[in-house]
Coordinates of N, CA and C in Angstrom, one line a residue:
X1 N 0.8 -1.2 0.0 CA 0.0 0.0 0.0 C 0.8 1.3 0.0
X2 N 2.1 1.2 -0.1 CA 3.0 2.4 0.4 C 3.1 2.7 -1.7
X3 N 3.0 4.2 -1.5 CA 3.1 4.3 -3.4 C 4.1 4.5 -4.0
X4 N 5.3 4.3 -2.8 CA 6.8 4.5 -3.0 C 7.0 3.5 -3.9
X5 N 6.0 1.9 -3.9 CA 6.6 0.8 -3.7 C 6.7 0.5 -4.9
X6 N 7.9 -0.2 -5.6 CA 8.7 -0.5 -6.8 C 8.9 -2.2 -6.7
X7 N 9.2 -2.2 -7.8 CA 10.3 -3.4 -8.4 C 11.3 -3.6 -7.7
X8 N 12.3 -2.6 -7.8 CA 13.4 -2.4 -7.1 C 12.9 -2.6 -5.8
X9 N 12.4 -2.3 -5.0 CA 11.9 -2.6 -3.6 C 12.2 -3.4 -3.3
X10 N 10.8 -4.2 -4.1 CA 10.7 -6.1 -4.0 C 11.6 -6.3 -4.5
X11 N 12.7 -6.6 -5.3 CA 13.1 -7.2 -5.4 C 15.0 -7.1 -4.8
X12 N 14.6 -6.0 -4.0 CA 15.6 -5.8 -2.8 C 14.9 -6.8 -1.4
X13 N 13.9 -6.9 -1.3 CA 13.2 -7.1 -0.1 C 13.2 -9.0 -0.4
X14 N 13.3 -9.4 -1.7 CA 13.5 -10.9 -2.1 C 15.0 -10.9 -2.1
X15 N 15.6 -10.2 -1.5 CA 17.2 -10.8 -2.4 C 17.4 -11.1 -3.2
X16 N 17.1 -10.4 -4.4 CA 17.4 -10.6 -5.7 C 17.4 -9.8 -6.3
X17 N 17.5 -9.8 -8.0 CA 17.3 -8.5 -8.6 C 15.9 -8.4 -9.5
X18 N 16.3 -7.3 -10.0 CA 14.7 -6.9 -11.0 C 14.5 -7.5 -12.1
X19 N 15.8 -8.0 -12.3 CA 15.2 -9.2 -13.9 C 15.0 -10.6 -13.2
X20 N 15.3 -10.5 -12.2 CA 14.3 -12.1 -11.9 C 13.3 -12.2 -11.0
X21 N 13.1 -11.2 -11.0 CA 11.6 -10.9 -9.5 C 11.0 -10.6 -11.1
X22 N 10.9 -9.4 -12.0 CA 10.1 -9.3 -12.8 C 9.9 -10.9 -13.7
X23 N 11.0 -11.7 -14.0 CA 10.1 -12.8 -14.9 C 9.6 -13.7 -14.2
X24 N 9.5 -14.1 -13.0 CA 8.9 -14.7 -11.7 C 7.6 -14.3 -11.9
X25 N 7.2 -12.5 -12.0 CA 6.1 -12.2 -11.9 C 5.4 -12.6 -13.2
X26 N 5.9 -12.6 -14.6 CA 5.2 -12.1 -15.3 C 5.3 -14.3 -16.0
X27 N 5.9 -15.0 -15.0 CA 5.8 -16.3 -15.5 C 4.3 -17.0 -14.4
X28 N 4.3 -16.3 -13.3 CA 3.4 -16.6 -12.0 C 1.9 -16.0 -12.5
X29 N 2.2 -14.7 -12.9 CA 1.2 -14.2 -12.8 C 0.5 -14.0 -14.3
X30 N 1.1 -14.5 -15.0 CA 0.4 -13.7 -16.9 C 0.5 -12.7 -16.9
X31 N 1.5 -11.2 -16.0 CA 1.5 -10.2 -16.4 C 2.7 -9.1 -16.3
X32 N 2.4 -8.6 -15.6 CA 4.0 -7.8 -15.1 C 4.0 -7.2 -14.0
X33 N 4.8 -6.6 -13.2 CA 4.6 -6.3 -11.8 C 3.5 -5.2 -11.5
X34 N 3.5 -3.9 -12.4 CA 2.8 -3.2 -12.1 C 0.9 -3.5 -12.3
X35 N 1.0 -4.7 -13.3 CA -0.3 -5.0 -12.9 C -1.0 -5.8 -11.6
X36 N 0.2 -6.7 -10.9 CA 0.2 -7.4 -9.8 C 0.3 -6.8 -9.0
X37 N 0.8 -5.2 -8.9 CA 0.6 -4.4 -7.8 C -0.6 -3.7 -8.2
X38 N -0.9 -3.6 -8.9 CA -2.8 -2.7 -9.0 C -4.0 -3.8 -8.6
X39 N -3.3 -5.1 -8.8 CA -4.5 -6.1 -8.2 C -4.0 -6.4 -7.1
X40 N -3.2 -6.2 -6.4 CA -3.2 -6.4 -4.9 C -3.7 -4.9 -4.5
X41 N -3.1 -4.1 -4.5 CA -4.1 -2.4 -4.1 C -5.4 -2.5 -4.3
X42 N -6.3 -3.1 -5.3 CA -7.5 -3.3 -5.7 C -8.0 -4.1 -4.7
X43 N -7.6 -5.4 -4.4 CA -8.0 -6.2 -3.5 C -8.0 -5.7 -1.9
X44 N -7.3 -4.7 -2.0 CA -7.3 -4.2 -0.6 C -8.3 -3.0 -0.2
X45 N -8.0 -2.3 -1.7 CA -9.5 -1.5 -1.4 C -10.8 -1.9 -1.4
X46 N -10.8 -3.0 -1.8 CA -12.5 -3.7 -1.8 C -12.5 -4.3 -0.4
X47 N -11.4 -4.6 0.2 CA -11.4 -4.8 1.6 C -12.0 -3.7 2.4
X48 N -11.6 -3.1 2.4 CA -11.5 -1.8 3.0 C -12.9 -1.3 2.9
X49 N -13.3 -0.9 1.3 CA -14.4 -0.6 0.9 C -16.0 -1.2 1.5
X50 N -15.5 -2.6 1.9 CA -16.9 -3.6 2.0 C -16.7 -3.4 4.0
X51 N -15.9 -2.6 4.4 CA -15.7 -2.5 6.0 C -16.6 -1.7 6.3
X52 N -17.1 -1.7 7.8 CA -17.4 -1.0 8.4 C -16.6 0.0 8.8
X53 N -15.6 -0.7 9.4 CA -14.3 0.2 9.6 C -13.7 1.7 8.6
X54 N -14.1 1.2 7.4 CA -13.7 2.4 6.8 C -14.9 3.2 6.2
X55 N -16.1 3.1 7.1 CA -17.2 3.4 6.1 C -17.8 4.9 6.3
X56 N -17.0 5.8 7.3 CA -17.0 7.4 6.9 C -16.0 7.4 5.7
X57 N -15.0 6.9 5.4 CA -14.1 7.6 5.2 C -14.1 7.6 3.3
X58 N -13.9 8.6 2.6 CA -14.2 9.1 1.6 C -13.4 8.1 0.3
X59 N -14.0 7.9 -1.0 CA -13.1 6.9 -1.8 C -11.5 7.3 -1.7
X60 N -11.7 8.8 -2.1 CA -10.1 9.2 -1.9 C -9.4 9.0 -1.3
X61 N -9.8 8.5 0.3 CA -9.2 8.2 1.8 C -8.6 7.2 1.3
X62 N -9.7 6.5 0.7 CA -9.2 4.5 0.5 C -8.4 4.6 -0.4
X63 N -8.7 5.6 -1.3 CA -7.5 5.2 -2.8 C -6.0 5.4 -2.1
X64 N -5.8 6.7 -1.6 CA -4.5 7.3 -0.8 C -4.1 6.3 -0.3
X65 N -4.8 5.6 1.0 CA -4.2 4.4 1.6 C -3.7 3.0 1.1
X66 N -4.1 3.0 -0.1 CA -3.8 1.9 -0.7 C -2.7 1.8 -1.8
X67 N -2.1 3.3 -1.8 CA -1.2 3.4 -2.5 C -1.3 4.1 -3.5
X68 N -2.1 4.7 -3.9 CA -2.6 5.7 -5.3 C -2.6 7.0 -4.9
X69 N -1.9 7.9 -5.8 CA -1.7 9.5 -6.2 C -2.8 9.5 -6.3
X70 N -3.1 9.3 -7.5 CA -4.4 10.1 -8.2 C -5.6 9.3 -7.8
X71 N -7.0 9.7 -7.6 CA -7.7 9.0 -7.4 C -8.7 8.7 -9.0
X72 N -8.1 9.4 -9.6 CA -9.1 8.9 -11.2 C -8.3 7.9 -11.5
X73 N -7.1 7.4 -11.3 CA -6.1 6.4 -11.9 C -6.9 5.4 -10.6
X74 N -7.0 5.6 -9.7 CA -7.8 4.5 -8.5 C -8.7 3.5 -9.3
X75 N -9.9 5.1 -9.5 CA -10.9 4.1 -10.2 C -10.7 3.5 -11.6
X76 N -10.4 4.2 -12.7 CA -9.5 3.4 -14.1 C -9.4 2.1 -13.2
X77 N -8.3 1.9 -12.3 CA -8.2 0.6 -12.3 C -9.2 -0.2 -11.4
X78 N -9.9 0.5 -10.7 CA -10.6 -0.8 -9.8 C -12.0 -1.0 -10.6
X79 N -12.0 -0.8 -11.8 CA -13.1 -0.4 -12.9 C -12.5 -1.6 -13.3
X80 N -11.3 -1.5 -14.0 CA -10.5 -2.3 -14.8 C -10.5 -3.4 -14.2
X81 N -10.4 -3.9 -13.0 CA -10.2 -5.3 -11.9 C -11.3 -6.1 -11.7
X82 N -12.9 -4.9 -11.3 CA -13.9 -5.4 -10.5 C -14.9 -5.3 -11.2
X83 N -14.7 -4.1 -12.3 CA -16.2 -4.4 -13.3 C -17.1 -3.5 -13.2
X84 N -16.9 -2.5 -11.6 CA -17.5 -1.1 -11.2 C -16.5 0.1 -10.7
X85 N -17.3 0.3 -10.2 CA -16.8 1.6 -9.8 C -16.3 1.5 -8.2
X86 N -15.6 2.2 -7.4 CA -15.9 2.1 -6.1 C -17.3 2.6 -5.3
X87 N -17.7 3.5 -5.5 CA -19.1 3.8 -5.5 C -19.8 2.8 -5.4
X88 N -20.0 2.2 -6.4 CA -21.3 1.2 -6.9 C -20.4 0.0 -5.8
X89 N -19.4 -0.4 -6.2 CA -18.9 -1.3 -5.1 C -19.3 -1.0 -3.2
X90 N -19.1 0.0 -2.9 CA -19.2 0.2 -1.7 C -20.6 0.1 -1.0
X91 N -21.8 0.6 -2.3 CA -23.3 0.5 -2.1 C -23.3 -1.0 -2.1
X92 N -22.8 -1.3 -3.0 CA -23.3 -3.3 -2.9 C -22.8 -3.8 -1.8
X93 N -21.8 -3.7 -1.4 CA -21.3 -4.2 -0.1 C -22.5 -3.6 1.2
X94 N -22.4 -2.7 1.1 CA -22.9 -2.3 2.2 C -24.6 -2.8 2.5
X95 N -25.2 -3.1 0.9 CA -26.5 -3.7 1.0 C -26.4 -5.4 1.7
X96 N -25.1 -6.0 1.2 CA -25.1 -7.6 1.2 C -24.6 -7.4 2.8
X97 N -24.0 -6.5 3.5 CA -23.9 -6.3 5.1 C -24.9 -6.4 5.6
X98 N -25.9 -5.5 5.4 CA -26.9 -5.6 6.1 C -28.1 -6.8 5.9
X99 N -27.9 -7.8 4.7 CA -28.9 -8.4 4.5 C -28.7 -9.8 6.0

C-alpha cells in the first residue's frame, strides 16, 4: 500500500534483482509487476471498501491508503479489476452487510 513501492523494492526485499523478480512475476502471474501491484491495491480496497471500519471515510481516503496519487487512476483501475466503480462497489457491499 505504500506508493513509493517498486520493483526495485521487492526485489531488494526478495534478495534478488529486478530481472528475476520481474520474470517470476510475469511467469506466476500472466502479467508484469505493475499489474500485480494494482491487483493487490484493488483487492485491498475492496477490503476496505466492503468495512465497516472504513465506512465514513471518503473513496479518496481508500485510494490514498492503498497506495494511489491520483484518485481517477484508482478508479481506471478498480473499474478495470472489479467491473464497477468504487461507489457502486461500496453501495453493494454495504447492502449484502446488512442483509
Amino acid at each position: 500500500c505504500d506508493k513509493e513501492f517498486c520493483l526495485q523494492r521487492l526485489a531488494k526485499l526478495a534478495h534478488s534483482n529486478t530481472k528475476y523478480v520481474s520474470a517470476a512475476i510475469s511467469t506466476m502471474s500472466q502479467g508484469n509487476f505493475k499489474n500485480l501491484l494494482n491487483e493487490y491495491r484493488i483487492r485491498e480496497a475492496c477490503r476496505r471498501l466492503a468495512s465497516d471500519q472504513y465506512a465514513a471515510y471518503t473513496i479518496q481516503h481508500v485510494a490514498e491508503t492503498v497506495g494511489y496519487v491520483s484518485v481517477n487512476n484508482f478508479i481506471v483501475q478498480f473499474k478495470r479489476n472489479t467491473g464497477m466503480t468504487p461507489s457502486l462497489f461500496r453501495r453493494n457491499a454495504k447492502e449484502e452487510n446488512a442483509r
